[in-house]
CSV table of C-alpha atoms in Angstrom, one decimal:
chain,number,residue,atom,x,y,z
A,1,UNK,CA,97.5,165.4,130.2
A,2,UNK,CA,97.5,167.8,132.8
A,3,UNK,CA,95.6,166.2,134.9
A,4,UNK,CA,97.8,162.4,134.3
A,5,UNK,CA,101.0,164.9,135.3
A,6,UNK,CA,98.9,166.6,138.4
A,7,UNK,CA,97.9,162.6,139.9
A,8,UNK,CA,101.7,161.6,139.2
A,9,UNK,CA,103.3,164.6,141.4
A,10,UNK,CA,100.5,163.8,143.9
A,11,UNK,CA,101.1,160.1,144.3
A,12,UNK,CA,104.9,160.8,144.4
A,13,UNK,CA,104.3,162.7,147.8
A,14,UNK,CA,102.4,160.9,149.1
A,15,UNK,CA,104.6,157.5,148.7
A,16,UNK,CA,107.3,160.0,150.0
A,17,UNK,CA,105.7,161.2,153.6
A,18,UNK,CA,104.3,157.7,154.0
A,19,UNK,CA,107.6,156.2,153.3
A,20,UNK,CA,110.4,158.3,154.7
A,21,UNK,CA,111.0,156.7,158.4
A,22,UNK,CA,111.0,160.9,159.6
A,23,UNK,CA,107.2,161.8,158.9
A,24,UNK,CA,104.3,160.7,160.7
A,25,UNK,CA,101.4,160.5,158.2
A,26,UNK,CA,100.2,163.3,156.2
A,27,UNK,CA,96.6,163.0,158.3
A,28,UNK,CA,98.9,163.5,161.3
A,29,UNK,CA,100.8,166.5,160.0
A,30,UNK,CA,97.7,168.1,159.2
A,31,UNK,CA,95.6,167.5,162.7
A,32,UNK,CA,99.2,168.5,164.9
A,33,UNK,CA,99.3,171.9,162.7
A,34,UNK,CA,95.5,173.1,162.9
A,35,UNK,CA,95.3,171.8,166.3
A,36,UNK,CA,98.3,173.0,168.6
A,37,UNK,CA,101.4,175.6,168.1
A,38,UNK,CA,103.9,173.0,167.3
A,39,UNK,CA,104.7,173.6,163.4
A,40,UNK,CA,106.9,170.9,161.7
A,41,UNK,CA,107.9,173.1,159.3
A,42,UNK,CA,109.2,176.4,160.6
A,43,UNK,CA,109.0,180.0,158.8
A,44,UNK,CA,111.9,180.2,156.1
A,45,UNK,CA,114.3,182.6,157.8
A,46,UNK,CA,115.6,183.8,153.9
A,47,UNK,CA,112.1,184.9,153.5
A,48,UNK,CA,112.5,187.4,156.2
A,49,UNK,CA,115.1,189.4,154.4
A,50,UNK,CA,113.7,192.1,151.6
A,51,UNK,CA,113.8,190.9,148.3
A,52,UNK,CA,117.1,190.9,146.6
A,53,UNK,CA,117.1,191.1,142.3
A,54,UNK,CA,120.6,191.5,140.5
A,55,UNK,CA,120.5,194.1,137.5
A,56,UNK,CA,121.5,192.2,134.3
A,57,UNK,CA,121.6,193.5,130.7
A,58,UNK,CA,119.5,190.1,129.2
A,59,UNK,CA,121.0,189.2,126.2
A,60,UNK,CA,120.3,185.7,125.5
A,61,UNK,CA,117.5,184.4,123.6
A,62,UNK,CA,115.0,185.5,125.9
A,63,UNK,CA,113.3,186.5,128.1
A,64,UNK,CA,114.7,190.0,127.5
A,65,UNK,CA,114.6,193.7,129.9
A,66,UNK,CA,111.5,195.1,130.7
A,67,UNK,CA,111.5,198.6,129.9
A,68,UNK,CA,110.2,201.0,133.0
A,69,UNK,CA,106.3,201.9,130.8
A,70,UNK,CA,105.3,198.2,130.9
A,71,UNK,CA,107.2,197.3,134.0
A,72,UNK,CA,104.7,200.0,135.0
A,73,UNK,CA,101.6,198.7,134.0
A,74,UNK,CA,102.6,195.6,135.5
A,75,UNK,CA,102.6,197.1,139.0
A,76,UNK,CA,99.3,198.5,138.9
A,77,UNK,CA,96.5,197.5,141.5
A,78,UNK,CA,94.5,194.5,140.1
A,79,UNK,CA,90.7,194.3,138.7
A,80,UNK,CA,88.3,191.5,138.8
A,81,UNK,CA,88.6,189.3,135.5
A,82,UNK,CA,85.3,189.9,134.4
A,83,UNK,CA,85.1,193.6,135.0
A,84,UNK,CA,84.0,195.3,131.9
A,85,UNK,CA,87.4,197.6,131.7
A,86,UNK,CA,88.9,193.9,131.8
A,87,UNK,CA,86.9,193.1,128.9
A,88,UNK,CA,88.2,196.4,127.3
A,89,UNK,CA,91.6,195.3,128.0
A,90,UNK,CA,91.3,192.0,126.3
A,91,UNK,CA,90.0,193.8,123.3
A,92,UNK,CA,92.7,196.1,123.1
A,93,UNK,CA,95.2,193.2,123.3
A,94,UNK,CA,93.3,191.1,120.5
A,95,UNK,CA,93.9,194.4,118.3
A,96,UNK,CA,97.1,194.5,119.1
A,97,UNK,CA,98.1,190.7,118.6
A,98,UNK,CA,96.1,191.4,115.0
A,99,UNK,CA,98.4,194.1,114.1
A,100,UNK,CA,101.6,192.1,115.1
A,101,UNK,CA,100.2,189.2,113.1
A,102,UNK,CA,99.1,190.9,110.4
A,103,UNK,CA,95.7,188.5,110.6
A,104,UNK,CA,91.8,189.2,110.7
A,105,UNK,CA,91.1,186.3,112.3
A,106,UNK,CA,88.5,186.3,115.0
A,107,UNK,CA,90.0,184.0,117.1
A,108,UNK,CA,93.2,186.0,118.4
A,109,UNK,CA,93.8,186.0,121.5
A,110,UNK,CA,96.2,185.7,124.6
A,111,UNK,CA,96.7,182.3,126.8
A,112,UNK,CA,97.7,182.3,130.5
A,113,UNK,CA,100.9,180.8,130.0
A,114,UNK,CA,104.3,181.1,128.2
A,115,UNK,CA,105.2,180.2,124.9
A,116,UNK,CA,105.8,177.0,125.0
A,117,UNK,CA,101.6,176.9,126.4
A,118,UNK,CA,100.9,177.9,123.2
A,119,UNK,CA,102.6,175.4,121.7
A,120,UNK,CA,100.7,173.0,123.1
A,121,UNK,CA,97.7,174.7,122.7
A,122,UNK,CA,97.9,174.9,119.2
A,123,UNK,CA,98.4,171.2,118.8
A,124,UNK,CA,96.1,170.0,121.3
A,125,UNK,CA,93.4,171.6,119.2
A,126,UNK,CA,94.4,170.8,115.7
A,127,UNK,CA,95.7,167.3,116.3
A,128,UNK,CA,93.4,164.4,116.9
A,129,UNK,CA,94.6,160.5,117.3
A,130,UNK,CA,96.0,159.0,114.7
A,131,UNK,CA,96.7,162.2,112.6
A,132,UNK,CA,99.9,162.7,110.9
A,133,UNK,CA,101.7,165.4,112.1
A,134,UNK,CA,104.7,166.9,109.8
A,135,UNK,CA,107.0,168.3,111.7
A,136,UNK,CA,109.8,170.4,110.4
A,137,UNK,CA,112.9,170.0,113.0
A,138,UNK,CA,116.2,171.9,113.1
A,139,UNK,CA,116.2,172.9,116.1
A,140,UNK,CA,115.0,172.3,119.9
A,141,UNK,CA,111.8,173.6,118.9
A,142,UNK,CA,111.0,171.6,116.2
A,143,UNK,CA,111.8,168.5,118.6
A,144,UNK,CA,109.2,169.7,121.2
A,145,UNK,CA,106.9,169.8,118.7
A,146,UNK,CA,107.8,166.7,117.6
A,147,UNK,CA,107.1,165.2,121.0
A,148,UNK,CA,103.7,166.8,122.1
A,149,UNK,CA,102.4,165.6,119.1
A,150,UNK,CA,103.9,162.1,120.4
A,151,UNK,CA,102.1,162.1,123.1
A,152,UNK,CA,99.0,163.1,121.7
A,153,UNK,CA,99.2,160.2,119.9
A,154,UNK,CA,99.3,161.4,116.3
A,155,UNK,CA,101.3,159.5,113.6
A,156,UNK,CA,104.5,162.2,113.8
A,157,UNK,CA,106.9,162.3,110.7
A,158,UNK,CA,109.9,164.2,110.9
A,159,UNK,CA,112.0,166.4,108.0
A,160,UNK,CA,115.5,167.2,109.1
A,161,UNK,CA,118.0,169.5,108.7
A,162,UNK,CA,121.2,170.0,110.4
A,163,UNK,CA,121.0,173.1,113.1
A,164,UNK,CA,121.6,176.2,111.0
A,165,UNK,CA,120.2,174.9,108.2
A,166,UNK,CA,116.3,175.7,106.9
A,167,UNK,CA,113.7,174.6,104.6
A,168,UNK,CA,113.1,175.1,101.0
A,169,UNK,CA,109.8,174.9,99.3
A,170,UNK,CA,111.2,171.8,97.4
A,171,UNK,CA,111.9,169.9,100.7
A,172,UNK,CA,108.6,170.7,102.1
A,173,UNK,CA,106.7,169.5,99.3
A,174,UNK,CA,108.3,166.3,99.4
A,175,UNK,CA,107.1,165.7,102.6
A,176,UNK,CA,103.7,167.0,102.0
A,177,UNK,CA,103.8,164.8,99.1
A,178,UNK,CA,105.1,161.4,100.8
A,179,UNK,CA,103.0,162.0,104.4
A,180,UNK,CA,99.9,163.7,103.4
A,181,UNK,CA,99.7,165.4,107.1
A,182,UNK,CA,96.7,166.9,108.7
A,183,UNK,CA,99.5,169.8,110.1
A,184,UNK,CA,102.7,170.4,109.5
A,185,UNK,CA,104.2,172.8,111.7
A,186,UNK,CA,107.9,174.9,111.5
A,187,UNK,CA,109.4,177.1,113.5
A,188,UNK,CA,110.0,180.7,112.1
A,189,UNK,CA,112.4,182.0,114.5
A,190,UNK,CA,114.5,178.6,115.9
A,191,UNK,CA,116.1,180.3,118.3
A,192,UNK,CA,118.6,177.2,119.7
A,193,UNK,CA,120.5,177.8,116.8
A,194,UNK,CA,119.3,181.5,115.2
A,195,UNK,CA,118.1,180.1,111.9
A,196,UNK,CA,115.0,182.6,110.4
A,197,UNK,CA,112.9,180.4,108.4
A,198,UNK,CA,111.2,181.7,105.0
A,199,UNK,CA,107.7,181.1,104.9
A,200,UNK,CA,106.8,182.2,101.4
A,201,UNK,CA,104.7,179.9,99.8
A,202,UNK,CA,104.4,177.5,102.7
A,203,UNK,CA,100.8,177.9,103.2
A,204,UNK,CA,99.3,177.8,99.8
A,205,UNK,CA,101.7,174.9,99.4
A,206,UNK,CA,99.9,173.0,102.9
A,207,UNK,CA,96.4,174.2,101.6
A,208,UNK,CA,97.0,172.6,97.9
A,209,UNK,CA,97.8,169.4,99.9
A,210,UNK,CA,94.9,169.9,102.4
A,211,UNK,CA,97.2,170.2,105.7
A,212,UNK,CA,97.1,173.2,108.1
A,213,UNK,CA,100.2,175.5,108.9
A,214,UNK,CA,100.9,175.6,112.0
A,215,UNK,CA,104.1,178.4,113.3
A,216,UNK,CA,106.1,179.0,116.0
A,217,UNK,CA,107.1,182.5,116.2
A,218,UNK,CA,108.2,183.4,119.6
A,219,UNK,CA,111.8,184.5,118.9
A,220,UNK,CA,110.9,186.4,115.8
A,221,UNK,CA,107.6,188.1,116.2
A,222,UNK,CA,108.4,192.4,115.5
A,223,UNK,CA,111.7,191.3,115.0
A,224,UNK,CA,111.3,189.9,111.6
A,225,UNK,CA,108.7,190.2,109.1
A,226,UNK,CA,106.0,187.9,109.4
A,227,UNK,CA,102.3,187.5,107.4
A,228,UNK,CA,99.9,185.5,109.0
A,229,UNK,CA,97.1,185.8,106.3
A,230,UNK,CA,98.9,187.1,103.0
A,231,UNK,CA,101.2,184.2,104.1
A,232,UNK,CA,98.0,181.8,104.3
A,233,UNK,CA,99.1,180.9,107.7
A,234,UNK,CA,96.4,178.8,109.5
A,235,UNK,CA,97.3,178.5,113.2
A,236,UNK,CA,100.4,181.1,114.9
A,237,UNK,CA,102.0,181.8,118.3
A,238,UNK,CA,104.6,183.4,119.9
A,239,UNK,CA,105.5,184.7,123.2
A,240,UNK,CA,105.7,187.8,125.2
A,241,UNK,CA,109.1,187.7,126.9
A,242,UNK,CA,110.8,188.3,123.7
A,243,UNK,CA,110.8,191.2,120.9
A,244,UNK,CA,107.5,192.5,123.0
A,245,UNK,CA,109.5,192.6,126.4
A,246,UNK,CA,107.2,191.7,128.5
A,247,UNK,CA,107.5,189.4,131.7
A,248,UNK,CA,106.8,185.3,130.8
A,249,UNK,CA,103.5,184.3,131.3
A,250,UNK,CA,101.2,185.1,128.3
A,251,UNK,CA,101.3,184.1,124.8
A,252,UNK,CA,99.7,185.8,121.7
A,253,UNK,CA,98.2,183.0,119.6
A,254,UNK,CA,95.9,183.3,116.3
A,255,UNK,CA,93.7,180.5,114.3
A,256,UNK,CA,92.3,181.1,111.4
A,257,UNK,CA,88.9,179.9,109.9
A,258,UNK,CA,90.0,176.4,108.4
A,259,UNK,CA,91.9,175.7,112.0
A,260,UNK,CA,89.1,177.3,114.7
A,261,UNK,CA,88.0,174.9,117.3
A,262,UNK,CA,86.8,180.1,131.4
A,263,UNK,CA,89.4,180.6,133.4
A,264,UNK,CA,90.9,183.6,135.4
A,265,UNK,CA,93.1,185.0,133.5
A,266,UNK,CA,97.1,186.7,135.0
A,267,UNK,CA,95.1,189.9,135.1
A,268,UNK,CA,98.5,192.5,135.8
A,269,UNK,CA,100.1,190.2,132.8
A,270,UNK,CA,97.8,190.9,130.5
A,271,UNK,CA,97.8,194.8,131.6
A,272,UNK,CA,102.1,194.6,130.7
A,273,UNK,CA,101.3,192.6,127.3
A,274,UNK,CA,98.6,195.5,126.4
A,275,UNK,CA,101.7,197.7,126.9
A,276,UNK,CA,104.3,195.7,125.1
A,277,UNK,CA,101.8,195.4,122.1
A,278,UNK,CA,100.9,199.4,122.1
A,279,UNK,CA,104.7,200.0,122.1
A,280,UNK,CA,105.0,198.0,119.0
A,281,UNK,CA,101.8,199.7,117.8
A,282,UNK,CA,103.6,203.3,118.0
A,283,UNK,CA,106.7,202.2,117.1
A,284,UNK,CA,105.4,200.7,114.3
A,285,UNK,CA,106.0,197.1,112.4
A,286,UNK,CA,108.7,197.9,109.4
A,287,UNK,CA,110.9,200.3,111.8
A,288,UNK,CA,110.9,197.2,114.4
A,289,UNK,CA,111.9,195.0,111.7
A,290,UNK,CA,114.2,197.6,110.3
A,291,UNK,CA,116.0,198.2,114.1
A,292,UNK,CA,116.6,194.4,115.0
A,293,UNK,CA,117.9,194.0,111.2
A,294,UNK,CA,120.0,197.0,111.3
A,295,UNK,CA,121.0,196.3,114.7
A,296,UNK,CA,121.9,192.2,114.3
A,297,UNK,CA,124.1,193.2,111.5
A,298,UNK,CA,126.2,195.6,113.5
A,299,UNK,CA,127.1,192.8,115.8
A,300,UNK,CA,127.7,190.6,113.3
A,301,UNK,CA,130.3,193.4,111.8
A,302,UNK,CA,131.9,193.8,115.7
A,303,UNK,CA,131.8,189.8,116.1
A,304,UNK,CA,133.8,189.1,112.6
A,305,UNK,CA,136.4,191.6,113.6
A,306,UNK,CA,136.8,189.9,116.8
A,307,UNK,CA,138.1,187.1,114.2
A,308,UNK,CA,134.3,185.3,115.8
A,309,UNK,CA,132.5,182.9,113.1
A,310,UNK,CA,128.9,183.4,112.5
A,311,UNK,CA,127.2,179.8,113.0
A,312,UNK,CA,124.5,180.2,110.4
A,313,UNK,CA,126.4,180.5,106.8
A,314,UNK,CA,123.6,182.0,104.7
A,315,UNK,CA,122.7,185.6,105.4
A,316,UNK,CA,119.2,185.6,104.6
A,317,UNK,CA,118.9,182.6,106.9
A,318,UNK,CA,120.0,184.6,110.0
A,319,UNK,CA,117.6,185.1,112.8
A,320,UNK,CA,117.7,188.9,113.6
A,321,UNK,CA,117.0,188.7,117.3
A,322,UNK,CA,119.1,185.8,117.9
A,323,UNK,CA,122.7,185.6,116.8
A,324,UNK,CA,124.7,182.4,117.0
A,325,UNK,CA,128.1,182.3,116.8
A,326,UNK,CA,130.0,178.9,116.9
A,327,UNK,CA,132.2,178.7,120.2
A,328,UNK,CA,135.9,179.6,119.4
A,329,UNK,CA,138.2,177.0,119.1
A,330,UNK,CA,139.9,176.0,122.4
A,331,UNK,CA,137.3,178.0,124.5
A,332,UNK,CA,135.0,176.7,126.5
A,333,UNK,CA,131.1,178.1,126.3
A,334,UNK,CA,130.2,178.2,129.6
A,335,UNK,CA,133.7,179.6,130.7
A,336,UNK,CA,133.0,182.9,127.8
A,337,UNK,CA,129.3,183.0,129.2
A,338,UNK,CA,130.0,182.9,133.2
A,339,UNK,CA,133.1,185.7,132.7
A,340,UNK,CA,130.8,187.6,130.8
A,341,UNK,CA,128.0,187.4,133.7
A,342,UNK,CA,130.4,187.5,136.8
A,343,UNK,CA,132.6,190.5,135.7
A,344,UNK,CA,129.9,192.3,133.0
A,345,UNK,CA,126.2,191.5,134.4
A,346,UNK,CA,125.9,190.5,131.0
A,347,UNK,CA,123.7,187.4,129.9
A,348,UNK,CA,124.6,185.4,126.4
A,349,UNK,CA,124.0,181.3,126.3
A,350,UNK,CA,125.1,178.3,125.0
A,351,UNK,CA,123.2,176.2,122.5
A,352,UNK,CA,120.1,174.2,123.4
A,353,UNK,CA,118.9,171.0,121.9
A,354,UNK,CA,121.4,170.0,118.7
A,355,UNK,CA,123.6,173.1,119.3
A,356,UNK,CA,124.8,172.4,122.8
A,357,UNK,CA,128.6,173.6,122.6
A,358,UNK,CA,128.8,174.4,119.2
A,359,UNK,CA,127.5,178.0,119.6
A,360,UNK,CA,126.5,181.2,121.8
A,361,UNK,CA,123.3,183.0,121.3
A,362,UNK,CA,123.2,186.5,121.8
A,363,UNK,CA,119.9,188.1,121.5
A,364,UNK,CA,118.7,191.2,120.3
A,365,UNK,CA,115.0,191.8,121.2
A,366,UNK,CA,113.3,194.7,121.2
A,367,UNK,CA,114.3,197.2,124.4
A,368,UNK,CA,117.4,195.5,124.6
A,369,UNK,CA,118.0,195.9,120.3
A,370,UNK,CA,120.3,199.2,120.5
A,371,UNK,CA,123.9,200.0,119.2
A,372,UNK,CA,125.2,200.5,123.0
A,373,UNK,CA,124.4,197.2,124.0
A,374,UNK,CA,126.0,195.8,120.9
A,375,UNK,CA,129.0,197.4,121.7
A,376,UNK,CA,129.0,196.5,125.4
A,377,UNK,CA,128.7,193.0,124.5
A,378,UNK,CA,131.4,193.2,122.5
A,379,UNK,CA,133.5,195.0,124.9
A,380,UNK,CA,132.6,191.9,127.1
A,381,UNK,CA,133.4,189.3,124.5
A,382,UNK,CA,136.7,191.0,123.8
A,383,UNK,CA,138.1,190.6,127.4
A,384,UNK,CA,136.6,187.0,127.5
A,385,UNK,CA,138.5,186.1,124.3
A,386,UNK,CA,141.8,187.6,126.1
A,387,UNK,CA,141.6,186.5,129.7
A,388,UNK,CA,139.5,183.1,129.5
A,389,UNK,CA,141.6,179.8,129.6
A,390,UNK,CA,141.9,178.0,127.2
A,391,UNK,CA,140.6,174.1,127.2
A,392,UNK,CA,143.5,171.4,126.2
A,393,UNK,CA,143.8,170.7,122.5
């Protein structure tokens, strides 16, 4: 696939400098700039001024602050990819993506990419042509899914649920029943529209119908509690811009032994993710879980006084690092989040996928789960509400 995308981009510039009536041919460009002082292209003047990066609490569903320890570690000189202190590094991160997990399994480990790398990762090596892929969709994520597995050219059947709804054991054993899939994967955190999935019972309930569990976690890993092998979980990602507050770019992923199948690594990436993961590590698991739940429900105490309507109706149902809320009559969404970003510095977002203009998301994650945020956000929401024009009726 990469490679189909890689030939596309390529042949689209080069139909483009041998079309446009402006540029000589590329041959030419080439032999004029290694040959003589006469650049086409001349150096970006904006790249001559120093660096310039606003300061902006990040509460939207990710990715979230990055606390000064790990934004640290990412600043520290680099080391060759296959030094052994490297190695050692690796290690340390595979321990720590094992405690997050909660998993044994042997084959844990980090991929050079973001989240959504994983993704694909994990279905590029479970699904083969002409597999049936399940695919649980309530959410954005659950259509992504849904679409790699499209183009991988697997047999994709779809359960749906409105956004804000989730999955019961009942509905999923129908469709294990009806499709007889080779994986069926959910999302436990669907962050476009803050629904936490349960995933009791879902992986003996795959295994008794001989399909693998595949589960996106990236907006609920140390937010919410989660059971890769006591949950008989065969194949789990997630991401590191989230709960584990580090910067995008690598993505914890674990198979276990029913769903096992050389590159340089981002080196200073993988020395911020060790950090993010040792954090966890001393923090602890249950008091993470405990500070996100404690913490989401204090917003969702200020937001109902604000006379604001949670999106997700069931409690047990809501996503503790991202909170939806559906968009207040007569506002518009990107009115409430543009206020809250010009005057506050503060970042909340609209919906994505199925939930565009029906909510905001406000994320919780990690650094950025504390009481004073909470209440700064709902300083900021509070003036929004007041000073925010209304749309026409």
């Amino acid at each position: 696939m990469r490679r189909a995308v890689m030939g596309s981009a390529s042949l689209v510039l080069r139909a483009a400098a041998w079309s446009s009536p402006r540029l000589p041919p590329l041959s030419f460009i080439r032999h004029r700039a290694m040959s003589g002082p006469n650049l086409w292209v001349p150096p970006p003047t904006v790249l001559q001024q120093p660096l310039a990066v606003p300061d902006r609490l990040l509460l939207g569903p990710g990715p979230s602050n990055v606390p000064p320890r790990i934004l640290a570690a990412g600043g520290r000189q680099l080391i060759g990819h296959v030094h052994k202190e490297m190695f050692q590094i690796m290690d340390e991160i595979k321990l720590g993506i094992q405690y997050a997990f909660q998993t044994q399994n042997p084959l844990t480990l980090a991929i050079s990419g973001s989240g959504h790398c994983a993704m694909e990762a994990a279905l590029m090596n479970a699904v083969e042509r002409g597999d049936v892929v399940l695919v649980a969709v309530n959410g954005i994520w659950g259509e992504r899914a849904a679409d790699i597995s499209e183009r991988l050219g697997a047999d994709v059947q779809q359960m749906v649920k409105s956004p804000g709804e989730y999955f019961t054991l009942k509905d999923i054993e129908q469709g294990l029943a009806q499709h007889k899939p080779a994986v069926l994967f959910i999302t436990h955190g669907e962050s476009s529209s803050g629904v936490l999935q349960p995933l009791d019972g879902l992986g003996e309930l795959c295994h008794r119908y001989g399909s693998l569990l595949l589960v996106d976690s990236v907006a609920s890993l140390g937010g919410a509690p989660i059971f890769m092998d006591q949950q008989e979980i065969d194949i789990l990602y997630s991401g590191s811009q989230k709960v584990l507050n580090v910067p995008p770019g690598t993505a914890p992923i674990s198979f276990s032994e029913r769903a096992r199948y050389h590159h340089t690594p981002p080196v200073n990436n993988f020395f911020s993710l060790r950090e993010g993961l040792a954090i966890l590590a001393e923090q602890g698991l249950e008091n993470s879980w405990k500070l996100h739940k404690e913490n989401c429900l204090y917003l969702h105490e200020g937001l109902q006084k604000l006379g604001l309507k949670l999106f997700v109706k069931e409690e047990v149902a809501r996503l503790p690092t991202v909170t939806t809320i559906v968009v207040p009559e007569g506002y518009d969404w990107k009115e409430i989040t543009e206020f809250l970003m010009n005057k506050y510095a503060i970042e909340i977002t609209g919906g994505l996928g199925p939930s565009v203009g029906k909510v905001l998301r406000i994320g919780l994650m990690g650094y950025n789960s504390t009481k004073f945020n909470v209440n700064r956000v709902l300083h900021a929401l509070k003036d929004a509400l007041q000073h925010c024009h209304k749309s026409k009726m």
